[in-house]
Tab-separated table of C-alpha atoms in Angstrom:
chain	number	residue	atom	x	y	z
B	1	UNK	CA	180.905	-29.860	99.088
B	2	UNK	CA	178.204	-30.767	101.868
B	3	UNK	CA	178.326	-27.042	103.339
B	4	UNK	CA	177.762	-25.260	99.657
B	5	UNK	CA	174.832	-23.066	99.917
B	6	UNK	CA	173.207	-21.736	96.931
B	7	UNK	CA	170.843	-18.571	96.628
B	8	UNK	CA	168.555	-16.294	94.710
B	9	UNK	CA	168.104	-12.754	95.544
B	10	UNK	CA	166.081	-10.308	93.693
B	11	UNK	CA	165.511	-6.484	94.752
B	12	UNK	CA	165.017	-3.237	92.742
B	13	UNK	CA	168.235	-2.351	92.232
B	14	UNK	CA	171.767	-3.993	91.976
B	15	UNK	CA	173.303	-2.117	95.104
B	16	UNK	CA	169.804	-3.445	97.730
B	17	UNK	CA	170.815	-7.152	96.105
B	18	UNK	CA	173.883	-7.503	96.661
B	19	UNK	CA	173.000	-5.629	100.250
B	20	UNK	CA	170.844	-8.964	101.215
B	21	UNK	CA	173.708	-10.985	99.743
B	22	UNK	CA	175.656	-9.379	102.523
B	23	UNK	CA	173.207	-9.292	105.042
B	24	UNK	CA	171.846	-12.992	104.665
B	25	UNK	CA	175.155	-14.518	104.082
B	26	UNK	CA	177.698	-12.574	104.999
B	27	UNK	CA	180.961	-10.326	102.923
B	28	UNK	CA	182.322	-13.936	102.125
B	29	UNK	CA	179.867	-14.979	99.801
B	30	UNK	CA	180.590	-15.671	96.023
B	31	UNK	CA	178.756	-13.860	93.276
B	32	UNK	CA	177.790	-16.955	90.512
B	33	UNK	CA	175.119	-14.793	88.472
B	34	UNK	CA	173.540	-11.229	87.878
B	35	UNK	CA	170.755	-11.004	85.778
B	36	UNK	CA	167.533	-8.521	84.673
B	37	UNK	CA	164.414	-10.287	85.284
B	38	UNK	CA	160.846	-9.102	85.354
B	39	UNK	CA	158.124	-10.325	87.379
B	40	UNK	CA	155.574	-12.241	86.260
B	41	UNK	CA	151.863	-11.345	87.618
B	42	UNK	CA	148.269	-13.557	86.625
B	43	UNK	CA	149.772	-16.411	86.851
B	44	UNK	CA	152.779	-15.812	84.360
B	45	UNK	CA	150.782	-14.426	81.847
B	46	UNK	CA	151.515	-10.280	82.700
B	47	UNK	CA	155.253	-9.078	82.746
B	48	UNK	CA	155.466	-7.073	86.124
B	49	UNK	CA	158.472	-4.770	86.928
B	50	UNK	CA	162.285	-5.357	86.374
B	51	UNK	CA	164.223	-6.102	89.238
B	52	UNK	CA	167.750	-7.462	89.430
B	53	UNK	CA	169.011	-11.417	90.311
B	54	UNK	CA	171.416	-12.367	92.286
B	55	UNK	CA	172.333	-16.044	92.389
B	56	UNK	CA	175.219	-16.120	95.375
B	57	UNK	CA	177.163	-19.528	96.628
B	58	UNK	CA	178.518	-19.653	100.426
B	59	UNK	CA	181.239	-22.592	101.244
B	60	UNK	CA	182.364	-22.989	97.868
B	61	UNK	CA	186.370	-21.418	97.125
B	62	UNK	CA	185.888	-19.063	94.326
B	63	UNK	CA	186.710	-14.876	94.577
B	64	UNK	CA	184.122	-13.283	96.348
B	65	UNK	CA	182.909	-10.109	94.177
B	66	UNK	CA	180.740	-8.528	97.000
B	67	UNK	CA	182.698	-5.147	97.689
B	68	UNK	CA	184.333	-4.850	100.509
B	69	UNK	CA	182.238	-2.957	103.454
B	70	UNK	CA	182.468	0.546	104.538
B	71	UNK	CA	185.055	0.744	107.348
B	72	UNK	CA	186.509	-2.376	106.768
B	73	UNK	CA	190.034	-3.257	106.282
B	74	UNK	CA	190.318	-5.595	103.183
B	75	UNK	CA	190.731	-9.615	104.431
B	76	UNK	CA	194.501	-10.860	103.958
B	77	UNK	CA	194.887	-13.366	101.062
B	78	UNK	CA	194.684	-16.692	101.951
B	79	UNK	CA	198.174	-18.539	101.464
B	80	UNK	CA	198.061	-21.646	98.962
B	81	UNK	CA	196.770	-24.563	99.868
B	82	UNK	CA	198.458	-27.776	99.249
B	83	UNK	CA	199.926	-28.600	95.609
B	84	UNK	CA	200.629	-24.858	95.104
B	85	UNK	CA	196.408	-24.219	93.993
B	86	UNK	CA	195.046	-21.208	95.360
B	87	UNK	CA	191.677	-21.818	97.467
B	88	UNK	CA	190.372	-18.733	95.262
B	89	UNK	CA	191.050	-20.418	92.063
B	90	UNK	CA	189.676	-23.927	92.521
B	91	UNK	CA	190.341	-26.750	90.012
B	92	UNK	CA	188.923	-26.738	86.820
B	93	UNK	CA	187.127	-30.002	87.353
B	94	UNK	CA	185.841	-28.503	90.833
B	95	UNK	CA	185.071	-25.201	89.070
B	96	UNK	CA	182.915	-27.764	86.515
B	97	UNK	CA	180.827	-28.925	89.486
B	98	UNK	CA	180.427	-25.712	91.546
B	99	UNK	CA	178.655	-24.885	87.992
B	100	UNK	CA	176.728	-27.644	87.233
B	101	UNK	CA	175.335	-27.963	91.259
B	102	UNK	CA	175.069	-24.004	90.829
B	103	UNK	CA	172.883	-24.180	87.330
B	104	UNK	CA	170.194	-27.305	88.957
B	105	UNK	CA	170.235	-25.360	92.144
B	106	UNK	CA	169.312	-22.386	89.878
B	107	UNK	CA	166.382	-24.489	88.120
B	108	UNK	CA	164.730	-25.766	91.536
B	109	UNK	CA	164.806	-21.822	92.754
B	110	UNK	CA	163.239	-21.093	89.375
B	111	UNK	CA	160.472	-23.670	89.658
B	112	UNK	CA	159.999	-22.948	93.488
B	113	UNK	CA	159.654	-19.443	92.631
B	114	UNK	CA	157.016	-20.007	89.894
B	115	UNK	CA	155.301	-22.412	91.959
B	116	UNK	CA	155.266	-20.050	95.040
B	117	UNK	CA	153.426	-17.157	92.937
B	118	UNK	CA	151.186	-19.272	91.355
B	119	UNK	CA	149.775	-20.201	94.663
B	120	UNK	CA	149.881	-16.697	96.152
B	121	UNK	CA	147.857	-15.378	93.295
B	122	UNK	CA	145.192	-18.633	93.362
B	123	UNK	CA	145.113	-17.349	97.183
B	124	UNK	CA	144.760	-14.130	96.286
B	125	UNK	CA	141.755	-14.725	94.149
B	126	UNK	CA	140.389	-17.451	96.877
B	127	UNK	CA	140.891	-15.434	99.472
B	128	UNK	CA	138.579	-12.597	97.492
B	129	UNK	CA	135.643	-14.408	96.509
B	130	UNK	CA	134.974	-17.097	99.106
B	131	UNK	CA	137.033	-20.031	97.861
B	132	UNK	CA	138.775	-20.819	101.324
B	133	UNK	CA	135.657	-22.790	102.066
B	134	UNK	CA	135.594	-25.011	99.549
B	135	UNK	CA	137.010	-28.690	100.002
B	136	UNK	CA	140.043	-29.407	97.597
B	137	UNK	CA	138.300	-31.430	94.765
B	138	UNK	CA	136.047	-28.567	94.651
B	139	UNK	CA	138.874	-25.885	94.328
B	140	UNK	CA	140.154	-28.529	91.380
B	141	UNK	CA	137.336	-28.538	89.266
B	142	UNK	CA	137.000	-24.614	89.457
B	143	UNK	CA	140.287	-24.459	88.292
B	144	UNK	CA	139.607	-26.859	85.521
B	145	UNK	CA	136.553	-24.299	84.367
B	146	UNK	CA	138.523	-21.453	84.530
B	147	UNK	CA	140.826	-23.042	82.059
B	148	UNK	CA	137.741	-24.255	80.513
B	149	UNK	CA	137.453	-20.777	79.350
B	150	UNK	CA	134.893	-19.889	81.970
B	151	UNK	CA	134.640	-16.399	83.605
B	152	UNK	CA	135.396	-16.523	87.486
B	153	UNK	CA	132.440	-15.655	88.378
B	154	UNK	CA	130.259	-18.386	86.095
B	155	UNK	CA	132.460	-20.589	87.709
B	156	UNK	CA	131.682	-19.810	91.190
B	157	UNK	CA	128.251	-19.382	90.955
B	158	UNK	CA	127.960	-22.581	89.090
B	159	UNK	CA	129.912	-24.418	91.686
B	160	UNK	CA	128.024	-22.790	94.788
B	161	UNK	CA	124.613	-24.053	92.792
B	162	UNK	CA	126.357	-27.579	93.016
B	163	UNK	CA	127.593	-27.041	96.904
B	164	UNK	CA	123.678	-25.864	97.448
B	165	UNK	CA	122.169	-29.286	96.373
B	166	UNK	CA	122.168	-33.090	97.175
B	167	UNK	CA	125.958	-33.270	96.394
B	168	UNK	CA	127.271	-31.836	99.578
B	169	UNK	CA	128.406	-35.338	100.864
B	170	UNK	CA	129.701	-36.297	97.607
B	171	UNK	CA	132.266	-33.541	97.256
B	172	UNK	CA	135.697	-35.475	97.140
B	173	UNK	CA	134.713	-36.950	93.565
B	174	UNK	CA	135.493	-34.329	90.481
B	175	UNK	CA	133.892	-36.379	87.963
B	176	UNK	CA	130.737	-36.191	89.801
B	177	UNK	CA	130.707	-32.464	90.810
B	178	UNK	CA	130.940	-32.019	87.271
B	179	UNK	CA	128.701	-34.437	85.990
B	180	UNK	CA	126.286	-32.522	88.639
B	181	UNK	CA	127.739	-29.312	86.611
B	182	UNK	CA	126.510	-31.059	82.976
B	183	UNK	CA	123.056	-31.391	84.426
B	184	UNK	CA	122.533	-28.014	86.096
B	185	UNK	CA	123.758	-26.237	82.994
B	186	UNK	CA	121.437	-28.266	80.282
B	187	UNK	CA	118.717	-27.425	82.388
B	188	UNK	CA	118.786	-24.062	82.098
B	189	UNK	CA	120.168	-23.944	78.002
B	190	UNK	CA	117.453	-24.237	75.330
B	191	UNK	CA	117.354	-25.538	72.213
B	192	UNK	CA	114.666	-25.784	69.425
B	193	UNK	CA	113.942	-28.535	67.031
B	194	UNK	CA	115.714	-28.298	63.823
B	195	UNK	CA	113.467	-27.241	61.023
B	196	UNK	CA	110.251	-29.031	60.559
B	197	UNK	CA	108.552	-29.038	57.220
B	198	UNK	CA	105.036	-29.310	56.884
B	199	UNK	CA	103.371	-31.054	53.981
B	200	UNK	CA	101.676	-28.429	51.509
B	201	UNK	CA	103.514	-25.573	53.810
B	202	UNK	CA	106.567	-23.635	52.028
B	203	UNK	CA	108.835	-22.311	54.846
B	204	UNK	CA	110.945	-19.434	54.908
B	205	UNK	CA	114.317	-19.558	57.013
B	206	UNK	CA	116.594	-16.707	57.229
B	207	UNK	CA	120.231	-16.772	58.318
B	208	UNK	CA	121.791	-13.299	59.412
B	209	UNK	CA	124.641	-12.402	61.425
B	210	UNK	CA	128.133	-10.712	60.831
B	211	UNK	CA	130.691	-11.188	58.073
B	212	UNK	CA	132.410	-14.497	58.210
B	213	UNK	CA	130.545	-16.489	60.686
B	214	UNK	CA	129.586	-19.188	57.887
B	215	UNK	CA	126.022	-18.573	56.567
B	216	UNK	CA	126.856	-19.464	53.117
B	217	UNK	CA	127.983	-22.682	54.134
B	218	UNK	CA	125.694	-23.737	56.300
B	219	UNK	CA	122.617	-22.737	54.260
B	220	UNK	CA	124.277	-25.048	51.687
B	221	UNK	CA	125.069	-27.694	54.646
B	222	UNK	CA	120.717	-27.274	55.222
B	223	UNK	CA	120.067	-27.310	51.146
B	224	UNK	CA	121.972	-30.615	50.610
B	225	UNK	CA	120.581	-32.504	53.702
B	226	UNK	CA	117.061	-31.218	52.979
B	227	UNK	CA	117.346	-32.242	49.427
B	228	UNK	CA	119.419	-35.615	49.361
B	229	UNK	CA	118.215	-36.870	52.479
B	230	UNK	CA	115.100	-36.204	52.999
B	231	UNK	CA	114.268	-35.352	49.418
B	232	UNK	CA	112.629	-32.447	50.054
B	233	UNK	CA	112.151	-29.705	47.174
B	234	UNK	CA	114.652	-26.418	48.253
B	235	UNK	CA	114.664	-23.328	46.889
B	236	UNK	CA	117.593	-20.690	47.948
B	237	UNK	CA	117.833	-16.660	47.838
B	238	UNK	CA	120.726	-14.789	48.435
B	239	UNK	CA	120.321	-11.172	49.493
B	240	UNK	CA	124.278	-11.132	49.384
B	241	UNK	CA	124.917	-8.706	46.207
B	242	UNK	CA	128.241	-7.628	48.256
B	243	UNK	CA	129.978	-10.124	47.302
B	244	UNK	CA	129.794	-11.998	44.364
B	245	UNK	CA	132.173	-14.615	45.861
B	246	UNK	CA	129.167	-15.622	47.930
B	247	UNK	CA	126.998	-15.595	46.024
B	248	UNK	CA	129.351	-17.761	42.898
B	249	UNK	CA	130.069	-19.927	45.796
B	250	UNK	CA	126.395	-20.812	46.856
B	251	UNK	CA	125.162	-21.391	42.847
B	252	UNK	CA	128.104	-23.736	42.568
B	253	UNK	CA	126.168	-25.487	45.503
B	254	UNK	CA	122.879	-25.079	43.677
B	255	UNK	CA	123.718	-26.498	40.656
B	256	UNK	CA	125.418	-29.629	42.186
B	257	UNK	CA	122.395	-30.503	44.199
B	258	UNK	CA	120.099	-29.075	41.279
B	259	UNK	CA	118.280	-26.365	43.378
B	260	UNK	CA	116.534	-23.340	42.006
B	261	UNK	CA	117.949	-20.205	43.030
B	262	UNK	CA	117.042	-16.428	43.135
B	263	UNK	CA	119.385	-13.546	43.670
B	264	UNK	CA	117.618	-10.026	45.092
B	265	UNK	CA	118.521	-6.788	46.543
B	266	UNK	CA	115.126	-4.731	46.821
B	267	UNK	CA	111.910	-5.575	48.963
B	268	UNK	CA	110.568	-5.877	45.995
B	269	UNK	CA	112.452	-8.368	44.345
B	270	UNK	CA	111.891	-10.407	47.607
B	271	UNK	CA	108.482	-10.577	47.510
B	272	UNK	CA	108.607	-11.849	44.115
B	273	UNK	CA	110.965	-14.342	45.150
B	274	UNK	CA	109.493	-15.493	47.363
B	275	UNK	CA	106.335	-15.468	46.024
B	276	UNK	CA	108.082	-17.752	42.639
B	277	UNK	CA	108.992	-20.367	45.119
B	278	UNK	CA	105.861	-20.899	47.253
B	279	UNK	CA	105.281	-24.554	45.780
B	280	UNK	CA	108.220	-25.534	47.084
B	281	UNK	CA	108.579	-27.183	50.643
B	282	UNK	CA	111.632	-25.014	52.184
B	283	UNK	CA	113.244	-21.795	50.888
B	284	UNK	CA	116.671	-20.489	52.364
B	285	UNK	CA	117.186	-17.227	53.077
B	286	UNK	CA	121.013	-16.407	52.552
B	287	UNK	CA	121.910	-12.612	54.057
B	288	UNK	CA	124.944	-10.443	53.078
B	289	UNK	CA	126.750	-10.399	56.499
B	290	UNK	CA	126.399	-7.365	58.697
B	291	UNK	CA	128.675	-5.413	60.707
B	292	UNK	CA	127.334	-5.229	64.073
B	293	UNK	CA	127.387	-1.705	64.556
B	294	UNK	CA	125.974	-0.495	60.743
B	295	UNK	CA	122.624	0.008	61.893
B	296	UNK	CA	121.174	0.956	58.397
B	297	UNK	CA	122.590	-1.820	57.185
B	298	UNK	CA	120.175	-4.099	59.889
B	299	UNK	CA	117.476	-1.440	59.282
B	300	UNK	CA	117.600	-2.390	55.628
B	301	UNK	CA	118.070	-6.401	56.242
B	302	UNK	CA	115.203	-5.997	58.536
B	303	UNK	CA	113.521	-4.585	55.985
B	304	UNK	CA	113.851	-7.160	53.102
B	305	UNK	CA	112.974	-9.913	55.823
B	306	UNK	CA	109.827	-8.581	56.882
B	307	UNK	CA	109.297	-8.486	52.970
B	308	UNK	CA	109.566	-12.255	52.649
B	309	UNK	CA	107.415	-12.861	55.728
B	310	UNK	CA	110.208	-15.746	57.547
B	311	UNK	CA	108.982	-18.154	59.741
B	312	UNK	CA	112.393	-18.653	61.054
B	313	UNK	CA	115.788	-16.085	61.138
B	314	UNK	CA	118.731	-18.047	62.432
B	315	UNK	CA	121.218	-15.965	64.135
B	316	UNK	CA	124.525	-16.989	62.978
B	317	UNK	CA	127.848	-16.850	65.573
B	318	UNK	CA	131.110	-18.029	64.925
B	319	UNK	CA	132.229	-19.908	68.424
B	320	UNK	CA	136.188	-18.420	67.814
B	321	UNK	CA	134.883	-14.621	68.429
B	322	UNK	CA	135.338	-13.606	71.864
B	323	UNK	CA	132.469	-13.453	74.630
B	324	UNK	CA	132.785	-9.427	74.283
B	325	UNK	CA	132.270	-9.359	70.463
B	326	UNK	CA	129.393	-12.032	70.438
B	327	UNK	CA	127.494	-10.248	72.652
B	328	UNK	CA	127.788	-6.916	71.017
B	329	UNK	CA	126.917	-8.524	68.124
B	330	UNK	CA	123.434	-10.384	70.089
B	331	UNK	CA	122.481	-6.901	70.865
B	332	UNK	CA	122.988	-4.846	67.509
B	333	UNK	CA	120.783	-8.276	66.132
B	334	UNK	CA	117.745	-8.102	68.064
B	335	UNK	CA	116.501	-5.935	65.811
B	336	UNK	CA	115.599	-8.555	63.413
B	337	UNK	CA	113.851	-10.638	66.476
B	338	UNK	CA	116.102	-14.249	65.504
B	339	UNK	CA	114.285	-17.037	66.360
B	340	UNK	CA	117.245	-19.344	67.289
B	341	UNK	CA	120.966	-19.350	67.760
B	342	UNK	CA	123.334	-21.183	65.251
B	343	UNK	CA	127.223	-22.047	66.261
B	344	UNK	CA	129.311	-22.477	63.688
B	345	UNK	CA	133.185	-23.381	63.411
B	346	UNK	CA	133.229	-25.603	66.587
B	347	UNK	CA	136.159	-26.727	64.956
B	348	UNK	CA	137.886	-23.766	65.304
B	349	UNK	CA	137.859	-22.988	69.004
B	350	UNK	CA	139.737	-24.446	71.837
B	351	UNK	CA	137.229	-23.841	73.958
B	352	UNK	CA	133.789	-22.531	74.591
B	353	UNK	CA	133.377	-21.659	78.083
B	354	UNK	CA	132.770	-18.160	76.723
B	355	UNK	CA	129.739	-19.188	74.715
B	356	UNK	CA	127.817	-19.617	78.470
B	357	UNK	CA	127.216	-15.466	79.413
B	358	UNK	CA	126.363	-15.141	75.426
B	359	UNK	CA	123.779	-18.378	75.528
B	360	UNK	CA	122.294	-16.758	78.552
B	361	UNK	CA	121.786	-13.228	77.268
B	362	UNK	CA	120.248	-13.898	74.060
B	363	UNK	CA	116.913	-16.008	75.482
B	364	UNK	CA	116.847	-17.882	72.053
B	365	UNK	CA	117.264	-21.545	71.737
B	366	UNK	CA	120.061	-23.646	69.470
B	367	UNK	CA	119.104	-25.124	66.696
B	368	UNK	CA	122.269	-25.887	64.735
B	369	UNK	CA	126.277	-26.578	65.140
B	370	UNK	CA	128.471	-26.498	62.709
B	371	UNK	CA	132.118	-28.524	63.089
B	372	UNK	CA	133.990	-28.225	59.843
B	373	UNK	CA	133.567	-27.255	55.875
B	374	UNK	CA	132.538	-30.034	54.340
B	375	UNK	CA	128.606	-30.263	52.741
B	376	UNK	CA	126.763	-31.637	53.465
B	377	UNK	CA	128.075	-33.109	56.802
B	378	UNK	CA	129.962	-31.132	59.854
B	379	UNK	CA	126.352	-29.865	60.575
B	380	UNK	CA	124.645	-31.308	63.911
B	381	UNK	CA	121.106	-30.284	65.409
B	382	UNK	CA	122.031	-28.616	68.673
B	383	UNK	CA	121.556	-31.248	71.745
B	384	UNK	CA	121.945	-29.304	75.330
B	385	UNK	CA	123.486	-32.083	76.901
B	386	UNK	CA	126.099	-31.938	74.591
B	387	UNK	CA	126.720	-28.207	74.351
B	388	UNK	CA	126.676	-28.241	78.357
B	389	UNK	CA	129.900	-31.060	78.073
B	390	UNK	CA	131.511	-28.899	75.695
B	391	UNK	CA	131.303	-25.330	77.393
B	392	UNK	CA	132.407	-26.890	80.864
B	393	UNK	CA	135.290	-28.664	78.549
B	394	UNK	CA	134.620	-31.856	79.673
B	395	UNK	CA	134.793	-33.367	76.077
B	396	UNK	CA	136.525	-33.089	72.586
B	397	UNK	CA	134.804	-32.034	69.779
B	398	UNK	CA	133.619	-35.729	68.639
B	399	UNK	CA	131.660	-34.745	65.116
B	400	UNK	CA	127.855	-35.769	65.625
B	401	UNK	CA	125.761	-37.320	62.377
B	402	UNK	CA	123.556	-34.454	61.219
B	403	UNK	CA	119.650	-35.283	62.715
């Protein structure tokens, strides 16, 4: 057994396999395995083309099923051996370990094979944008960023900002070319103070944004804190007439925490609302959720906002929409003119290196994360140390006390 040779082909076609079979080694070889198989591109994630396996065994005395080559007389059977067995129909317990050595010989091909394209295509990619450069701990923690969530080139240009500064000796440490990362990226991310009442001041706040995102919720999240913590007299108005789920669901909350609440659907009816609750230290605004591309519908929440004259309009995102749909729904929003950014459902997404191209178009600060359902806690004021660590993934979602 210390001359058995075992080997994957794979070609287009069954007749250019079995062709290299041939030609690499030789009309003697044994056939153990044909298969279909399809190439895997992006590092395994995109099915490629079909093409057609051959796994093929030299030195080992089973029937050769190559066909015989053109021209060439067929070879004369090979006369018993010993004991009356045939050396083209070995034992069973020899055909057992031809097998088993044939299946783990199988396995390290497969694992070589996966292991060989996954460095081809991080070469590939390297070899496109610069990467050869970089020393290896550098080339790890990109990788860790683009798993992270991160688009390529955030990634790059984030880690070329770290290569650029006072870390260029220091480069053969990951934890500290990312704790470099944390600090270049909560520079440049902005976040407001939460809500700050002033004494014998009523304040508006508005949250808007899509369907689904959570404003219900978290106005009730705001309410309860406002009111049981900081005792703090809260009034609440829903502009959400859609649904009368939502707006069941947030009088539920009212009456628990005893809050007076006002349900409108005209400019008018704003105004008035507003207007009833002006002796009151903080009103919440609660919006019927918009599809980002209704524009009447904006026109007309516009509208009603400009009615009750808001001091703040939180934009709300859900952090479990993709980077494409957040920003589409930044744009279509700007019509409002938000004041500040709130994440919810932190809870829900496995990771938020997205969030980075959508924090940097918008130009508004943070001001709230949400993390969960339960009111009043799962609500956090936004800290941009914190959502730096979490968009470069370099921590779990650790629920912080609401501030």
């Amino acid at each position: 057994m210390d001359n058995v040779e075992i080997r994957t082909f794979r070609a287009s076609t069954m007749h250019e396999a079995l062709a290299l079979v041939r030609r690499e080694m030789g009309p003697d070889a044994a056939i153990l395995r044909t298969r279909e198989v399809r190439a895997r591109r992006w590092f395994g994630l995109l099915p490629g083309r079909p093409e057609i396996e051959v796994v093929a065994s030299f030195g080992v005395n089973v029937p050769s099923r190559l066909p015989a080559e053109t021209g060439t007389s067929s070879p004369s059977r090979r006369p018993p051996a010993e004991g009356g067995l045939s050396l083209e129909q070995p034992a069973p317990e020899t055909r057992a370990l031809i097998l088993r050595a044939a299946h783990a010989g199988m396995e390290v091909q497969q694992k070589l094979e996966n292991m060989e394209h996954m460095l081809r295509s991080l070469c590939r990619r390297a070899g496109s944008s610069g990467l050869y450069d970089w020393p290896e701990p550098l080339f790890r923690v990109y990788a860790d960023l683009i798993d992270a969530d991160l688009s390529e080139e955030d990634a790059r240009e984030l880690l070329e900002r770290v290569r650029g500064e006072s870390l260029r000796d220091r480069m053969d440490e990951p934890m500290l070319i990312k704790a470099r990362l944390a600090r270049i990226l909560e520079s440049e991310l902005a976040a407001t103070q939460p809500i700050r009442l002033t004494p014998g001041r009523c304040r508006v706040c508005a949250l808007v944004g899509p369907t689904g995102v959570g404003k219900t919720t978290t106005i009730a999240k705001l309410a309860a804190n406002f009111r049981l913590r900081e005792n703090r007299r809260v009034g609440l108005i829903t502009m959400d007439t859609y649904r009368i789920a939502a707006v069941e669901q947030l009088r539920t909350y009212a009456d628990i925490i005893d809050l007076p609440m006002r349900v409108v659907s005209t400019p008018r009816e704003m105004q008035e609302a507003v207007r009833s609750f002006e002796t009151l230290d903080l009103v919440l605004i609660d919006t019927a959720g918009r599809s980002p591309k209704d524009d009447i519908k904006i026109r007309e929440l516009r509208t009603l906002l400009t009615e009750a004259a808001a001091d703040e309009i939180h934009l709300v995102l859900s952090s479990v929409a993709g980077t494409k749909a957040l920003l589409q729904t930044l744009e279509r929003f700007r019509t409002v003119r938000p004041t500040a950014l709130i994440l919810t459902k932190l809870d829900e997404s496995p990771s938020f290196g997205g969030l980075l191209p959508v924090l940097r178009a918008a130009g508004l600060p943070l001001s709230y994360l949400t993390n969960g359902q339960n009111v009043p806690d799962d609500i956090e004021t936004a800290q941009p140390a914190r959502v730096a660590r979490l968009i470069l993934g370099m921590e779990g979602l650790v629920k912080e006390p609401h501030a």
